[in-house]
PDB file of C-alpha atoms in Angstrom:
ATOM      1  CA  MET L   1       1.762  14.909  30.843  1.00  0.00           C
ATOM      2  CA  LYS L   2       0.409  13.575  27.083  1.00  0.00           C
ATOM      3  CA  ALA L   3       2.035  11.146  24.994  1.00  0.00           C
ATOM      4  CA  ALA L   4       2.747  12.543  21.924  1.00  0.00           C
ATOM      5  CA  SER L   5       0.646  11.900  19.091  1.00  0.00           C
ATOM      6  CA  SER L   6       3.905  11.566  16.479  1.00  0.00           C
ATOM      7  CA  THR L   7       6.967  10.846  16.416  1.00  0.00           C
ATOM      8  CA  PHE L   8       8.260  12.659  13.271  1.00  0.00           C
ATOM      9  CA  SER L   9       9.229  16.548  13.113  1.00  0.00           C
ATOM     10  CA  SER L  10      10.579  18.637  11.102  1.00  0.00           C
ATOM     11  CA  ALA L  11       9.239  23.352  11.463  1.00  0.00           C
ATOM     12  CA  THR L  12       8.323  23.385   8.254  1.00  0.00           C
ATOM     13  CA  GLY L  13       6.928  22.023   5.149  1.00  0.00           C
ATOM     14  CA  ASP L  14       9.749  22.399   3.076  1.00  0.00           C
ATOM     15  CA  GLY L  15      11.670  20.561   5.433  1.00  0.00           C
ATOM     16  CA  TYR L  16       9.192  17.941   5.268  1.00  0.00           C
ATOM     17  CA  GLU L  17       9.967  17.420   1.397  1.00  0.00           C
ATOM     18  CA  LEU L  18      13.139  17.319   1.651  1.00  0.00           C
ATOM     19  CA  GLN L  19      12.317  14.435   4.191  1.00  0.00           C
ATOM     20  CA  MET L  20       9.227  12.820   3.472  1.00  0.00           C
ATOM     21  CA  GLY L  21       8.126  14.401   0.468  1.00  0.00           C
ATOM     22  CA  ARG L  22      10.099  13.157  -2.549  1.00  0.00           C
ATOM     23  CA  PHE L  23       9.165  10.039  -0.988  1.00  0.00           C
ATOM     24  CA  ALA L  24       5.984  10.017  -0.170  1.00  0.00           C
ATOM     25  CA  ARG L  25       5.736  11.548  -4.465  1.00  0.00           C
ATOM     26  CA  VAL L  26       7.454   8.296  -5.535  1.00  0.00           C
ATOM     27  CA  LEU L  27       4.919   6.365  -3.661  1.00  0.00           C
ATOM     28  CA  ALA L  28       1.608   7.920  -4.612  1.00  0.00           C
ATOM     29  CA  PRO L  29       0.800   6.683  -7.777  1.00  0.00           C
ATOM     30  CA  LYS L  30       1.894   2.908  -6.430  1.00  0.00           C
ATOM     31  CA  PHE L  31       0.310   3.193  -3.027  1.00  0.00           C
ATOM     32  CA  ILE L  32      -3.140   4.243  -5.654  1.00  0.00           C
ATOM     33  CA  ASP L  33      -2.976   1.737  -7.918  1.00  0.00           C
ATOM     34  CA  PHE L  34      -1.931  -1.101  -5.525  1.00  0.00           C
ATOM     35  CA  VAL L  35      -5.339   0.252  -3.404  1.00  0.00           C
ATOM     36  CA  GLY L  36      -7.584   1.113  -5.905  1.00  0.00           C
ATOM     37  CA  LEU L  37      -9.222   4.746  -5.687  1.00  0.00           C
ATOM     38  CA  ALA L  38     -12.832   5.887  -6.372  1.00  0.00           C
ATOM     39  CA  ASP L  39     -13.712   9.230  -8.297  1.00  0.00           C
ATOM     40  CA  SER L  40     -16.590   9.950  -5.798  1.00  0.00           C
ATOM     41  CA  GLY L  41     -17.724  11.273  -2.554  1.00  0.00           C
ATOM     42  CA  GLN L  42     -14.999  12.766   0.525  1.00  0.00           C
ATOM     43  CA  LEU L  43     -11.382  11.177   0.468  1.00  0.00           C
ATOM     44  CA  LEU L  44      -9.378  11.701   3.906  1.00  0.00           C
ATOM     45  CA  ASP L  45      -5.448  11.937   3.822  1.00  0.00           C
ATOM     46  CA  ALA L  46      -5.140  10.752   6.958  1.00  0.00           C
ATOM     47  CA  GLY L  47      -1.585  12.168   7.847  1.00  0.00           C
ATOM     48  CA  CYS L  48      -1.462  14.220   4.038  1.00  0.00           C
ATOM     49  CA  GLY L  49       2.269  15.668   5.333  1.00  0.00           C
ATOM     50  CA  THR L  50       2.789  18.638   2.313  1.00  0.00           C
ATOM     51  CA  GLY L  51       0.154  16.787   0.405  1.00  0.00           C
ATOM     52  CA  ALA L  52       2.089  14.614  -2.003  1.00  0.00           C
ATOM     53  CA  LEU L  53      -0.896  11.604  -2.337  1.00  0.00           C
ATOM     54  CA  SER L  54      -3.857  14.442  -2.009  1.00  0.00           C
ATOM     55  CA  THR L  55      -2.006  15.494  -5.870  1.00  0.00           C
ATOM     56  CA  GLU L  56      -1.672  12.498  -7.028  1.00  0.00           C
ATOM     57  CA  VAL L  57      -5.587  11.512  -6.021  1.00  0.00           C
ATOM     58  CA  LEU L  58      -7.006  14.558  -7.293  1.00  0.00           C
ATOM     59  CA  GLN L  59      -5.161  13.998 -10.629  1.00  0.00           C
ATOM     60  CA  ARG L  60      -6.394  10.999 -10.772  1.00  0.00           C
ATOM     61  CA  THR L  61     -10.453  12.180 -10.351  1.00  0.00           C
ATOM     62  CA  GLN L  62     -11.892  14.611 -11.419  1.00  0.00           C
ATOM     63  CA  LEU L  63     -14.978  14.064  -8.724  1.00  0.00           C
ATOM     64  CA  VAL L  64     -13.214  13.637  -4.858  1.00  0.00           C
ATOM     65  CA  GLU L  65     -13.247  15.995  -2.672  1.00  0.00           C
ATOM     66  CA  VAL L  66     -10.004  15.716  -0.377  1.00  0.00           C
ATOM     67  CA  ILE L  67      -9.597  16.514   2.723  1.00  0.00           C
ATOM     68  CA  GLY L  68      -6.242  16.630   4.519  1.00  0.00           C
ATOM     69  CA  VAL L  69      -5.781  16.020   8.084  1.00  0.00           C
ATOM     70  CA  ASP L  70      -1.665  16.357   9.818  1.00  0.00           C
ATOM     71  CA  ILE L  71      -0.950  16.307  13.236  1.00  0.00           C
ATOM     72  CA  SER L  72       1.369  19.612  11.556  1.00  0.00           C
ATOM     73  CA  ALA L  73      -0.100  23.070  10.944  1.00  0.00           C
ATOM     74  CA  ALA L  74       2.865  23.643   9.240  1.00  0.00           C
ATOM     75  CA  TYR L  75       2.569  20.749   6.769  1.00  0.00           C
ATOM     76  CA  ALA L  76      -1.256  20.978   6.733  1.00  0.00           C
ATOM     77  CA  ALA L  77      -0.300  25.320   5.515  1.00  0.00           C
ATOM     78  CA  HIS L  78       2.512  23.854   3.103  1.00  0.00           C
ATOM     79  CA  ALA L  79      -0.578  21.917   1.258  1.00  0.00           C
ATOM     80  CA  ASN L  80      -3.194  24.603   1.611  1.00  0.00           C
ATOM     81  CA  ALA L  81       0.045  27.019  -0.251  1.00  0.00           C
ATOM     82  CA  THR L  82       1.111  24.747  -2.689  1.00  0.00           C
ATOM     83  CA  ILE L  83      -2.159  23.107  -4.339  1.00  0.00           C
ATOM     84  CA  SER L  84      -4.498  25.691  -5.377  1.00  0.00           C
ATOM     85  CA  ASN L  85      -7.318  22.862  -6.520  1.00  0.00           C
ATOM     86  CA  LEU L  86     -10.866  23.720  -4.981  1.00  0.00           C
ATOM     87  CA  ARG L  87     -11.531  19.912  -4.019  1.00  0.00           C
ATOM     88  CA  ALA L  88      -8.475  19.859  -1.492  1.00  0.00           C
ATOM     89  CA  SER L  89      -8.386  21.442   2.283  1.00  0.00           C
ATOM     90  CA  PHE L  90      -5.676  20.561   4.373  1.00  0.00           C
ATOM     91  CA  SER L  91      -6.162  21.371   8.331  1.00  0.00           C
ATOM     92  CA  GLN L  92      -4.068  19.987  11.375  1.00  0.00           C
ATOM     93  CA  GLY L  93      -5.441  16.772  13.653  1.00  0.00           C
ATOM     94  CA  ASP L  94      -4.762  14.724  15.588  1.00  0.00           C
ATOM     95  CA  LEU L  95      -4.689  10.824  13.837  1.00  0.00           C
ATOM     96  CA  THR L  96      -5.830   8.872  17.501  1.00  0.00           C
ATOM     97  CA  ASP L  97      -8.377  11.853  17.947  1.00  0.00           C
ATOM     98  CA  LEU L  98      -9.967  13.378  14.748  1.00  0.00           C
ATOM     99  CA  GLN L  99     -12.645  15.818  14.480  1.00  0.00           C
ATOM    100  CA  PHE L 100     -14.494  14.079  12.347  1.00  0.00           C
ATOM    101  CA  ASP L 101     -17.981  12.467  12.702  1.00  0.00           C
ATOM    102  CA  ASP L 102     -18.593   9.029  12.516  1.00  0.00           C
ATOM    103  CA  HIS L 103     -19.096   7.943   8.671  1.00  0.00           C
ATOM    104  CA  SER L 104     -17.016  11.669   7.340  1.00  0.00           C
ATOM    105  CA  PHE L 105     -15.704  10.009   4.607  1.00  0.00           C
ATOM    106  CA  ASP L 106     -16.604   7.113   1.583  1.00  0.00           C
ATOM    107  CA  GLN L 107     -12.071   7.149   1.537  1.00  0.00           C
ATOM    108  CA  VAL L 108      -9.654   6.897   4.163  1.00  0.00           C
ATOM    109  CA  MET L 109      -5.846   7.263   2.957  1.00  0.00           C
ATOM    110  CA  SER L 110      -2.933   6.823   5.099  1.00  0.00           C
ATOM    111  CA  GLN L 111       0.312   6.417   3.589  1.00  0.00           C
ATOM    112  CA  LEU L 112       4.130   7.038   5.076  1.00  0.00           C
ATOM    113  CA  VAL L 113       2.569   7.851   9.050  1.00  0.00           C
ATOM    114  CA  LEU L 114       1.255   5.524  10.700  1.00  0.00           C
ATOM    115  CA  MET L 115       4.936   4.413  11.887  1.00  0.00           C
ATOM    116  CA  PHE L 116       5.677   7.944  13.778  1.00  0.00           C
ATOM    117  CA  VAL L 117       2.484   7.514  15.169  1.00  0.00           C
ATOM    118  CA  PRO L 118       3.241   5.815  18.920  1.00  0.00           C
ATOM    119  CA  ASP L 119      -0.545   4.981  18.760  1.00  0.00           C
ATOM    120  CA  ALA L 120      -0.694   3.356  15.597  1.00  0.00           C
ATOM    121  CA  GLU L 121      -3.709   1.078  16.766  1.00  0.00           C
ATOM    122  CA  LYS L 122      -5.105   4.480  18.169  1.00  0.00           C
ATOM    123  CA  ALA L 123      -5.407   5.922  14.938  1.00  0.00           C
ATOM    124  CA  VAL L 124      -5.877   3.053  12.781  1.00  0.00           C
ATOM    125  CA  ARG L 125      -9.652   2.701  15.121  1.00  0.00           C
ATOM    126  CA  GLU L 126     -10.563   6.384  14.303  1.00  0.00           C
ATOM    127  CA  LEU L 127      -9.875   5.893  10.650  1.00  0.00           C
ATOM    128  CA  VAL L 128     -11.902   2.971  10.941  1.00  0.00           C
ATOM    129  CA  ARG L 129     -14.835   5.542  12.581  1.00  0.00           C
ATOM    130  CA  VAL L 130     -14.862   7.855   9.241  1.00  0.00           C
ATOM    131  CA  THR L 131     -15.303   5.665   7.542  1.00  0.00           C
ATOM    132  CA  LYS L 132     -18.618   5.321   5.815  1.00  0.00           C
ATOM    133  CA  PRO L 133     -19.905   1.434   5.881  1.00  0.00           C
ATOM    134  CA  GLY L 134     -18.608   0.102   3.077  1.00  0.00           C
ATOM    135  CA  GLY L 135     -15.917   2.715   2.309  1.00  0.00           C
ATOM    136  CA  THR L 136     -12.411   1.865   2.072  1.00  0.00           C
ATOM    137  CA  VAL L 137      -9.462   2.030   4.690  1.00  0.00           C
ATOM    138  CA  SER L 138      -6.288   2.140   3.115  1.00  0.00           C
ATOM    139  CA  ALA L 139      -3.235   1.946   4.939  1.00  0.00           C
TER     140      ALA L 139
END
């Protein structure tokens, strides 16, 4: 039997918003202030939930293309339904087995997710793998 790649569970995007989204929205500006943000290239929001960090990135930039990935298809669907910016898209994906080529992203950010990933070390290796040389990984 394959081990679960996340221990966080909420069946809907609205449920996520009640549990984690409100914290993610408060933390996102502070997180970006701390790690920095370039206004260019593609950014992976790893474990995007319903898109709090992505929303903050989009508000602060004019050029960044945001790709959000979450283990929950319901959270990704919620983000797609509530974030109408054409520079953003969200899909279901496993942080321990990302379906992106090596060196795909200029920036990778992950907020409030790694504590729910049983094999966080494997997830971090994946985040590094999909980051371009000279790019940044912030988790």
